[in-house]
């Protein structure tokens, strides 16, 4: 019983018998989120977090709070009983090989980093699509929704890795400092601006799921445009989208570059030159695609877009890519917090998402309907079309 202090003392006695002396401990709170502060309080009050006989570390699963105020309150409770170096807030997306490869791709290759800015990049798209619907998790999901479930953590973590400056080292604090700076640069939206930058949707049939409230407006899909107010990214829109019950399961980051300033090649009527695109495929076909223009053979100067592909399986063989949780649990044991989120990073993410939640939950924004097996509501396409852009599929063709 997580609400019974006596149980923690019994647990401590049991562990001491197994340990037979000084030992390290890693407590993993894979519980319902309402038990996080309770468990940490009782661990602290029963002296189970005191680091006298070895380290005492705590992994906290997501969601870390329901909004900014609850996240701040949880952090206050956590810091009452633990130091920040003892805390490991887990987000399994950060341990995916393809997510970690974003940093290697950017900072390990001289040819990409010089063009990774507002002078060359037109926009960035981040998509996390899920083919499965809510299923039997109606009770949980109806209290959460896609903004809490995907945007506050996974999508904003991907944004921070794409947008951050180069850290001085791969040290946990140096890495997380730059990620927090990137999130802190995101322009916060007023309630009126949210209406222009956010589209929310709900798939047809969601209201029929058991434990979903009658007339629920909880979104199962959202598309969002954000801007970062800093030197590198000023004026470059970041488009984020995620949803349940979509056509395919896929997560990818599309970097759309600007068109050449002048096209000297003769083009047919209605023909246009396609801007270069880098697509980072997080899942399921892990890899990177680079789209560029090439001359069509036996023509004067006809062009066609071609792809240069990298696939993990082709380059590294059928070597098992470690499960994200394997990497994270091992890093927590080793005391490496580089792939875990820090309190200020979570708070920065909530500051971005809070205005979106307030507008959604006030009913001020309409909830669009979409069919399961589609790519979401047409309003999300219109969000892009208003600025002369369209959602792209760099890792797949649909």
Short mmCIF file of C-alpha atoms in Angstrom, two decimals:
data_model
loop_
_atom_site.label_atom_id
_atom_site.label_comp_id
_atom_site.label_asym_id
_atom_site.label_seq_id
_atom_site.Cartn_x
_atom_site.Cartn_y
_atom_site.Cartn_z
CA UNK A 1 0.00 0.00 0.00
CA UNK A 2 1.82 3.10 -1.24
CA UNK A 3 -0.22 5.28 1.12
CA UNK A 4 0.89 3.37 4.23
CA UNK A 5 4.13 4.54 5.81
CA UNK A 6 4.52 1.25 7.68
CA UNK A 7 4.92 -0.60 4.39
CA UNK A 8 8.04 1.40 3.52
CA UNK A 9 9.68 0.43 6.83
CA UNK A 10 8.91 -3.22 6.09
CA UNK A 11 10.37 -2.78 2.60
CA UNK A 12 13.49 -1.18 4.08
CA UNK A 13 13.94 -4.07 6.54
CA UNK A 14 13.50 -6.58 3.73
CA UNK A 15 16.09 -4.82 1.55
CA UNK A 16 18.61 -4.63 4.41
CA UNK A 17 18.34 -8.41 4.91
CA UNK A 18 19.03 -8.98 1.22
CA UNK A 19 21.89 -6.45 1.11
CA UNK A 20 23.68 -7.67 4.24
CA UNK A 21 25.63 -4.42 4.49
CA UNK A 22 26.27 -1.17 2.58
CA UNK A 23 24.61 -1.19 -0.85
CA UNK A 24 23.31 1.05 -3.62
CA UNK A 25 19.59 1.45 -4.29
CA UNK A 26 17.58 2.61 -7.28
CA UNK A 27 13.90 3.19 -6.57
CA UNK A 28 11.76 3.11 -9.71
CA UNK A 29 8.38 4.84 -9.38
CA UNK A 30 6.46 3.17 -12.21
CA UNK A 31 3.19 4.01 -10.48
CA UNK A 32 0.12 6.10 -11.11
CA UNK A 33 1.28 9.76 -11.01
CA UNK A 34 -0.79 10.63 -7.93
CA UNK A 35 1.52 8.34 -5.91
CA UNK A 36 4.77 10.11 -6.88
CA UNK A 37 4.69 12.71 -4.05
CA UNK A 38 3.35 10.17 -1.54
CA UNK A 39 6.06 7.59 -2.27
CA UNK A 40 8.86 10.17 -2.25
CA UNK A 41 7.60 11.67 1.01
CA UNK A 42 7.52 8.30 2.78
CA UNK A 43 10.89 7.26 1.34
CA UNK A 44 12.33 10.49 2.72
CA UNK A 45 10.58 10.40 6.11
CA UNK A 46 11.77 6.82 6.66
CA UNK A 47 15.38 7.77 5.88
CA UNK A 48 15.41 5.56 2.78
CA UNK A 49 16.93 8.33 0.63
CA UNK A 50 19.92 9.06 2.90
CA UNK A 51 23.19 8.37 1.05
CA UNK A 52 25.36 7.05 3.85
CA UNK A 53 25.78 3.41 2.78
CA UNK A 54 25.71 3.88 -0.99
CA UNK A 55 23.76 5.91 -3.52
CA UNK A 56 19.99 6.37 -3.31
CA UNK A 57 18.45 7.30 -6.65
CA UNK A 58 14.82 7.63 -7.74
CA UNK A 59 13.43 7.21 -11.25
CA UNK A 60 10.15 9.06 -11.77
CA UNK A 61 7.96 7.98 -14.68
CA UNK A 62 5.89 10.40 -16.73
CA UNK A 63 3.62 12.29 -16.58
CA UNK A 64 5.49 14.72 -14.33
CA UNK A 65 2.55 16.91 -13.31
CA UNK A 66 -0.68 17.74 -15.13
CA UNK A 67 0.23 21.37 -15.71
CA UNK A 68 2.84 23.90 -14.63
CA UNK A 69 1.49 24.44 -11.11
CA UNK A 70 1.28 20.71 -10.31
CA UNK A 71 4.77 20.13 -11.78
CA UNK A 72 6.18 22.90 -9.58
CA UNK A 73 4.42 21.43 -6.54
CA UNK A 74 5.81 17.96 -7.29
CA UNK A 75 9.32 19.38 -7.68
CA UNK A 76 8.94 21.14 -4.31
CA UNK A 77 8.04 17.82 -2.66
CA UNK A 78 10.82 15.95 -4.46
CA UNK A 79 13.49 18.49 -3.48
CA UNK A 80 12.37 18.33 0.14
CA UNK A 81 13.57 14.73 0.34
CA UNK A 82 16.07 14.35 -2.53
CA UNK A 83 18.83 16.38 -4.13
CA UNK A 84 18.56 16.99 -7.88
CA UNK A 85 21.45 14.59 -8.55
CA UNK A 86 19.40 11.76 -7.01
CA UNK A 87 16.43 12.30 -9.34
CA UNK A 88 16.00 10.71 -12.77
CA UNK A 89 12.86 11.87 -14.60
CA UNK A 90 12.38 9.38 -17.40
CA UNK A 91 11.30 10.04 -20.99
CA UNK A 92 11.98 6.94 -23.06
CA UNK A 93 12.09 8.93 -26.32
CA UNK A 94 15.42 10.40 -25.25
CA UNK A 95 17.03 6.94 -25.18
CA UNK A 96 16.06 5.93 -28.70
CA UNK A 97 19.17 5.45 -30.83
CA UNK A 98 17.71 7.60 -33.58
CA UNK A 99 16.98 10.44 -31.15
CA UNK A 100 20.52 10.37 -29.79
CA UNK A 101 21.76 10.34 -33.38
CA UNK A 102 20.30 13.83 -33.88
CA UNK A 103 23.20 15.22 -31.84
CA UNK A 104 25.81 13.14 -33.68
CA UNK A 105 24.32 14.12 -37.05
CA UNK A 106 24.38 17.83 -36.15
CA UNK A 107 27.58 18.18 -34.18
CA UNK A 108 29.66 15.30 -35.55
CA UNK A 109 29.48 16.39 -39.20
CA UNK A 110 30.99 19.63 -40.44
CA UNK A 111 28.75 19.83 -43.50
CA UNK A 112 25.43 20.15 -41.60
CA UNK A 113 25.95 22.44 -38.62
CA UNK A 114 26.86 25.58 -40.66
CA UNK A 115 23.49 25.48 -42.45
CA UNK A 116 21.43 24.60 -39.34
CA UNK A 117 19.91 28.05 -38.89
CA UNK A 118 17.42 30.66 -40.13
CA UNK A 119 19.61 31.58 -43.11
CA UNK A 120 19.11 28.22 -44.81
CA UNK A 121 16.24 26.41 -43.08
CA UNK A 122 12.70 27.39 -44.05
CA UNK A 123 10.82 25.35 -41.43
CA UNK A 124 10.93 22.21 -39.26
CA UNK A 125 8.25 19.52 -38.98
CA UNK A 126 8.06 17.01 -36.12
CA UNK A 127 5.51 14.20 -36.45
CA UNK A 128 4.66 11.43 -33.96
CA UNK A 129 1.79 9.44 -35.45
CA UNK A 130 0.20 6.42 -33.79
CA UNK A 131 -1.89 3.91 -35.69
CA UNK A 132 -3.49 2.47 -32.56
CA UNK A 133 -6.44 4.22 -31.01
CA UNK A 134 -7.04 4.82 -27.31
CA UNK A 135 -8.30 1.24 -26.93
CA UNK A 136 -9.16 0.22 -23.35
CA UNK A 137 -7.35 3.20 -21.79
CA UNK A 138 -10.32 5.57 -22.07
CA UNK A 139 -10.36 6.45 -18.36
CA UNK A 140 -6.70 7.50 -18.33
CA UNK A 141 -6.60 9.12 -21.75
CA UNK A 142 -9.71 11.22 -21.25
CA UNK A 143 -7.97 12.91 -18.31
CA UNK A 144 -4.79 13.39 -20.31
CA UNK A 145 -5.25 13.97 -24.03
CA UNK A 146 -2.62 14.32 -26.72
CA UNK A 147 -1.17 17.62 -25.47
CA UNK A 148 -0.21 16.14 -22.11
CA UNK A 149 0.51 12.67 -23.47
CA UNK A 150 2.83 13.62 -26.35
CA UNK A 151 3.51 17.35 -26.75
CA UNK A 152 4.66 18.36 -23.26
CA UNK A 153 7.28 15.61 -23.20
CA UNK A 154 8.17 13.71 -26.38
CA UNK A 155 7.63 16.35 -29.08
CA UNK A 156 9.18 19.22 -27.13
CA UNK A 157 12.16 17.03 -26.27
CA UNK A 158 12.69 16.37 -29.99
CA UNK A 159 12.33 20.09 -30.68
CA UNK A 160 14.99 20.90 -28.09
CA UNK A 161 17.47 18.49 -29.68
CA UNK A 162 16.90 19.96 -33.14
CA UNK A 163 17.08 23.57 -31.92
CA UNK A 164 19.70 23.55 -29.15
CA UNK A 165 23.17 25.04 -29.40
CA UNK A 166 26.23 22.81 -29.19
CA UNK A 167 27.09 21.95 -25.57
CA UNK A 168 30.71 22.27 -24.47
CA UNK A 169 30.74 18.55 -23.65
CA UNK A 170 28.45 15.52 -23.45
CA UNK A 171 28.29 16.02 -19.70
CA UNK A 172 24.72 15.75 -18.38
CA UNK A 173 24.52 19.32 -17.08
CA UNK A 174 26.12 20.86 -20.18
CA UNK A 175 23.70 18.97 -22.44
CA UNK A 176 20.62 19.77 -20.38
CA UNK A 177 21.59 23.44 -20.02
CA UNK A 178 21.41 23.88 -23.79
CA UNK A 179 18.12 22.00 -24.07
CA UNK A 180 16.55 24.23 -21.43
CA UNK A 181 17.83 27.33 -23.24
CA UNK A 182 16.14 26.14 -26.44
CA UNK A 183 12.81 25.48 -24.70
CA UNK A 184 13.05 28.81 -22.88
CA UNK A 185 13.38 30.55 -26.26
CA UNK A 186 10.03 29.20 -27.50
CA UNK A 187 7.59 32.09 -27.87
CA UNK A 188 4.71 31.63 -25.42
CA UNK A 189 1.27 32.02 -26.99
CA UNK A 190 -1.51 34.23 -25.68
CA UNK A 191 -5.04 32.72 -25.66
CA UNK A 192 -5.84 34.65 -28.88
CA UNK A 193 -2.64 33.42 -30.55
CA UNK A 194 -3.38 29.82 -29.56
CA UNK A 195 -6.49 29.95 -31.78
CA UNK A 196 -4.29 30.75 -34.79
CA UNK A 197 -1.44 28.34 -34.01
CA UNK A 198 -3.22 25.22 -32.73
CA UNK A 199 -5.57 22.66 -34.29
CA UNK A 200 -7.09 19.94 -32.11
CA UNK A 201 -9.06 16.93 -33.29
CA UNK A 202 -10.82 13.83 -32.05
CA UNK A 203 -11.28 10.66 -34.07
CA UNK A 204 -14.78 9.48 -34.82
CA UNK A 205 -15.86 6.86 -32.30
CA UNK A 206 -13.76 8.17 -29.40
CA UNK A 207 -16.87 9.14 -27.43
CA UNK A 208 -18.09 5.51 -27.57
CA UNK A 209 -15.07 4.20 -25.65
CA UNK A 210 -15.82 2.98 -22.08
CA UNK A 211 -14.93 5.48 -19.32
CA UNK A 212 -14.81 8.44 -21.74
CA UNK A 213 -17.07 11.23 -20.46
CA UNK A 214 -20.17 12.09 -22.47
CA UNK A 215 -19.44 14.99 -24.78
CA UNK A 216 -15.72 14.94 -23.94
CA UNK A 217 -13.60 17.50 -25.82
CA UNK A 218 -10.33 15.71 -25.00
CA UNK A 219 -8.20 15.88 -28.17
CA UNK A 220 -6.72 12.70 -29.64
CA UNK A 221 -4.88 14.77 -32.27
CA UNK A 222 -3.16 18.16 -32.31
CA UNK A 223 -1.10 20.21 -34.74
CA UNK A 224 0.84 23.23 -33.51
CA UNK A 225 3.13 25.91 -34.93
CA UNK A 226 5.77 27.45 -32.68
CA UNK A 227 8.56 30.01 -33.04
CA UNK A 228 11.82 30.39 -31.15
CA UNK A 229 12.94 33.91 -30.35
CA UNK A 230 16.71 33.61 -30.60
CA UNK A 231 19.52 34.37 -33.04
CA UNK A 232 19.62 30.95 -34.71
CA UNK A 233 15.91 30.35 -35.29
CA UNK A 234 14.21 33.75 -35.51
CA UNK A 235 11.35 33.55 -38.01
CA UNK A 236 11.59 29.78 -38.61
CA UNK A 237 8.33 27.97 -37.81
CA UNK A 238 8.42 24.61 -36.01
CA UNK A 239 5.35 22.51 -36.82
CA UNK A 240 4.46 19.72 -34.36
CA UNK A 241 1.73 17.12 -34.79
CA UNK A 242 0.68 13.91 -33.09
CA UNK A 243 -2.42 11.79 -32.90
CA UNK A 244 -4.08 8.45 -32.23
CA UNK A 245 -5.85 6.32 -34.82
CA UNK A 246 -3.83 7.68 -37.73
CA UNK A 247 -2.89 5.97 -40.99
CA UNK A 248 0.56 4.71 -39.94
CA UNK A 249 2.78 4.47 -36.90
CA UNK A 250 5.76 6.72 -37.52
CA UNK A 251 7.89 9.37 -35.87
CA UNK A 252 10.06 11.66 -37.98
CA UNK A 253 11.67 15.09 -38.11
CA UNK A 254 11.65 16.93 -41.43
CA UNK A 255 14.08 19.81 -41.97
CA UNK A 256 12.80 21.84 -44.92
CA UNK A 257 15.40 24.10 -46.52
CA UNK A 258 14.83 27.33 -48.39
CA UNK A 259 14.61 27.40 -52.20
CA UNK A 260 17.64 28.61 -54.17
CA UNK A 261 17.61 32.41 -54.43
CA UNK A 262 17.76 32.26 -58.22
CA UNK A 263 16.94 29.40 -60.62
CA UNK A 264 18.94 29.64 -63.83
CA UNK A 265 17.63 26.40 -65.31
CA UNK A 266 14.72 26.53 -67.78
CA UNK A 267 11.53 25.20 -66.17
CA UNK A 268 8.38 23.97 -67.85
CA UNK A 269 5.18 25.91 -67.29
CA UNK A 270 3.93 25.13 -63.79
CA UNK A 271 7.18 23.35 -62.89
CA UNK A 272 9.10 24.40 -59.79
CA UNK A 273 12.34 23.47 -58.14
CA UNK A 274 11.85 21.45 -54.95
CA UNK A 275 13.74 22.65 -51.86
CA UNK A 276 16.16 20.24 -50.19
CA UNK A 277 14.85 18.18 -47.30
CA UNK A 278 16.54 16.20 -44.52
CA UNK A 279 14.26 13.62 -42.90
CA UNK A 280 15.31 11.98 -39.64
CA UNK A 281 13.35 8.78 -39.19
CA UNK A 282 12.96 7.96 -35.51
CA UNK A 283 10.70 4.94 -36.05
CA UNK A 284 9.86 2.46 -37.50
CA UNK A 285 12.43 2.53 -40.37
CA UNK A 286 15.27 4.10 -38.43
CA UNK A 287 17.56 6.23 -40.56
CA UNK A 288 18.06 9.52 -42.39
CA UNK A 289 16.97 10.61 -45.88
CA UNK A 290 18.42 13.56 -47.81
CA UNK A 291 16.40 14.83 -50.75
CA UNK A 292 18.15 16.94 -53.38
CA UNK A 293 17.75 17.83 -57.04
CA UNK A 294 19.51 15.94 -59.85
CA UNK A 295 19.57 16.35 -63.61
CA UNK A 296 17.45 13.89 -65.57
CA UNK A 297 19.72 12.05 -68.06
CA UNK A 298 19.46 12.93 -71.75
CA UNK A 299 17.73 16.26 -71.15
CA UNK A 300 19.00 19.81 -71.40
CA UNK A 301 18.52 20.63 -67.74
CA UNK A 302 15.40 18.83 -66.50
CA UNK A 303 15.55 18.17 -62.79
CA UNK A 304 14.07 15.57 -60.50
CA UNK A 305 14.18 15.06 -56.76
CA UNK A 306 16.27 12.08 -55.67
CA UNK A 307 16.99 10.55 -52.26
CA UNK A 308 20.19 9.65 -50.50
CA UNK A 309 19.30 7.21 -47.73
CA UNK A 310 20.88 5.85 -44.58
CA UNK A 311 19.22 2.92 -42.80
CA UNK A 312 20.47 1.57 -39.49
CA UNK A 313 19.83 -2.03 -40.51
CA UNK A 314 21.73 -1.71 -43.79
CA UNK A 315 24.72 0.12 -42.29
CA UNK A 316 25.07 -1.76 -39.00
CA UNK A 317 23.55 -5.12 -39.87
CA UNK A 318 20.84 -6.89 -37.96
CA UNK A 319 22.36 -5.80 -34.66
CA UNK A 320 19.68 -5.34 -32.06
CA UNK A 321 19.04 -1.69 -31.33
CA UNK A 322 18.73 -1.59 -27.53
CA UNK A 323 15.33 -0.91 -26.06
CA UNK A 324 15.11 2.64 -24.75
CA UNK A 325 14.39 1.48 -21.20
CA UNK A 326 17.45 -0.78 -21.18
CA UNK A 327 19.67 2.23 -21.86
CA UNK A 328 17.89 4.47 -19.37
CA UNK A 329 17.92 2.00 -16.50
CA UNK A 330 21.59 1.24 -17.06
CA UNK A 331 22.43 4.96 -17.17
CA UNK A 332 20.54 5.56 -13.91
CA UNK A 333 22.52 2.75 -12.27
CA UNK A 334 25.74 4.31 -13.58
CA UNK A 335 24.73 7.81 -12.45
CA UNK A 336 24.61 9.29 -15.97
CA UNK A 337 21.70 11.75 -16.15
CA UNK A 338 22.37 13.01 -19.71
CA UNK A 339 19.26 11.30 -21.11
CA UNK A 340 16.97 12.32 -18.25
CA UNK A 341 15.04 15.57 -17.98
CA UNK A 342 15.84 18.15 -15.32
CA UNK A 343 13.27 20.08 -13.28
CA UNK A 344 13.81 23.37 -15.14
CA UNK A 345 13.44 21.59 -18.49
CA UNK A 346 10.09 20.11 -17.50
CA UNK A 347 8.90 23.46 -16.19
CA UNK A 348 9.93 25.20 -19.44
CA UNK A 349 7.92 22.62 -21.41
CA UNK A 350 4.85 23.13 -19.21
CA UNK A 351 5.06 26.90 -19.71
CA UNK A 352 4.69 26.28 -23.45
CA UNK A 353 1.83 23.79 -23.12
CA UNK A 354 -0.16 25.43 -20.30
CA UNK A 355 -1.74 28.15 -22.50
CA UNK A 356 -2.78 25.47 -25.02
CA UNK A 357 -4.48 23.40 -22.32
CA UNK A 358 -6.28 26.41 -20.88
CA UNK A 359 -7.77 27.33 -24.26
CA UNK A 360 -8.73 23.72 -25.03
CA UNK A 361 -10.31 23.06 -21.65
CA UNK A 362 -12.23 26.34 -21.73
CA UNK A 363 -13.94 25.19 -24.93
CA UNK A 364 -12.76 28.25 -26.86
CA UNK A 365 -11.18 26.19 -29.64
CA UNK A 366 -13.29 23.87 -31.84
CA UNK A 367 -12.50 20.15 -31.78
CA UNK A 368 -12.31 18.90 -35.37
CA UNK A 369 -13.39 15.36 -36.23
CA UNK A 370 -11.32 12.95 -38.31
CA UNK A 371 -11.70 9.37 -39.49
CA UNK A 372 -9.55 6.62 -38.04
CA UNK A 373 -6.96 5.54 -40.58
CA UNK A 374 -6.53 9.06 -41.96
CA UNK A 375 -3.74 11.58 -41.32
CA UNK A 376 -5.94 13.69 -39.07
CA UNK A 377 -8.37 16.57 -39.59
CA UNK A 378 -8.25 18.71 -42.73
CA UNK A 379 -7.84 21.76 -40.46
CA UNK A 380 -4.25 20.63 -39.78
CA UNK A 381 -3.50 20.77 -43.50
CA UNK A 382 -5.08 24.23 -43.62
CA UNK A 383 -2.80 25.37 -40.78
CA UNK A 384 0.19 24.65 -43.03
CA UNK A 385 -1.44 25.87 -46.24
CA UNK A 386 -2.04 29.33 -44.76
CA UNK A 387 1.72 29.82 -44.87
CA UNK A 388 2.24 28.10 -48.22
CA UNK A 389 3.53 24.82 -46.80
CA UNK A 390 2.34 21.22 -46.51
CA UNK A 391 3.01 18.26 -44.24
CA UNK A 392 5.73 16.05 -45.68
CA UNK A 393 6.61 12.38 -45.41
CA UNK A 394 10.35 12.16 -45.81
CA UNK A 395 10.69 8.65 -44.39
CA UNK A 396 7.73 7.10 -46.20
CA UNK A 397 5.56 7.84 -49.19
CA UNK A 398 1.84 8.20 -48.48
#
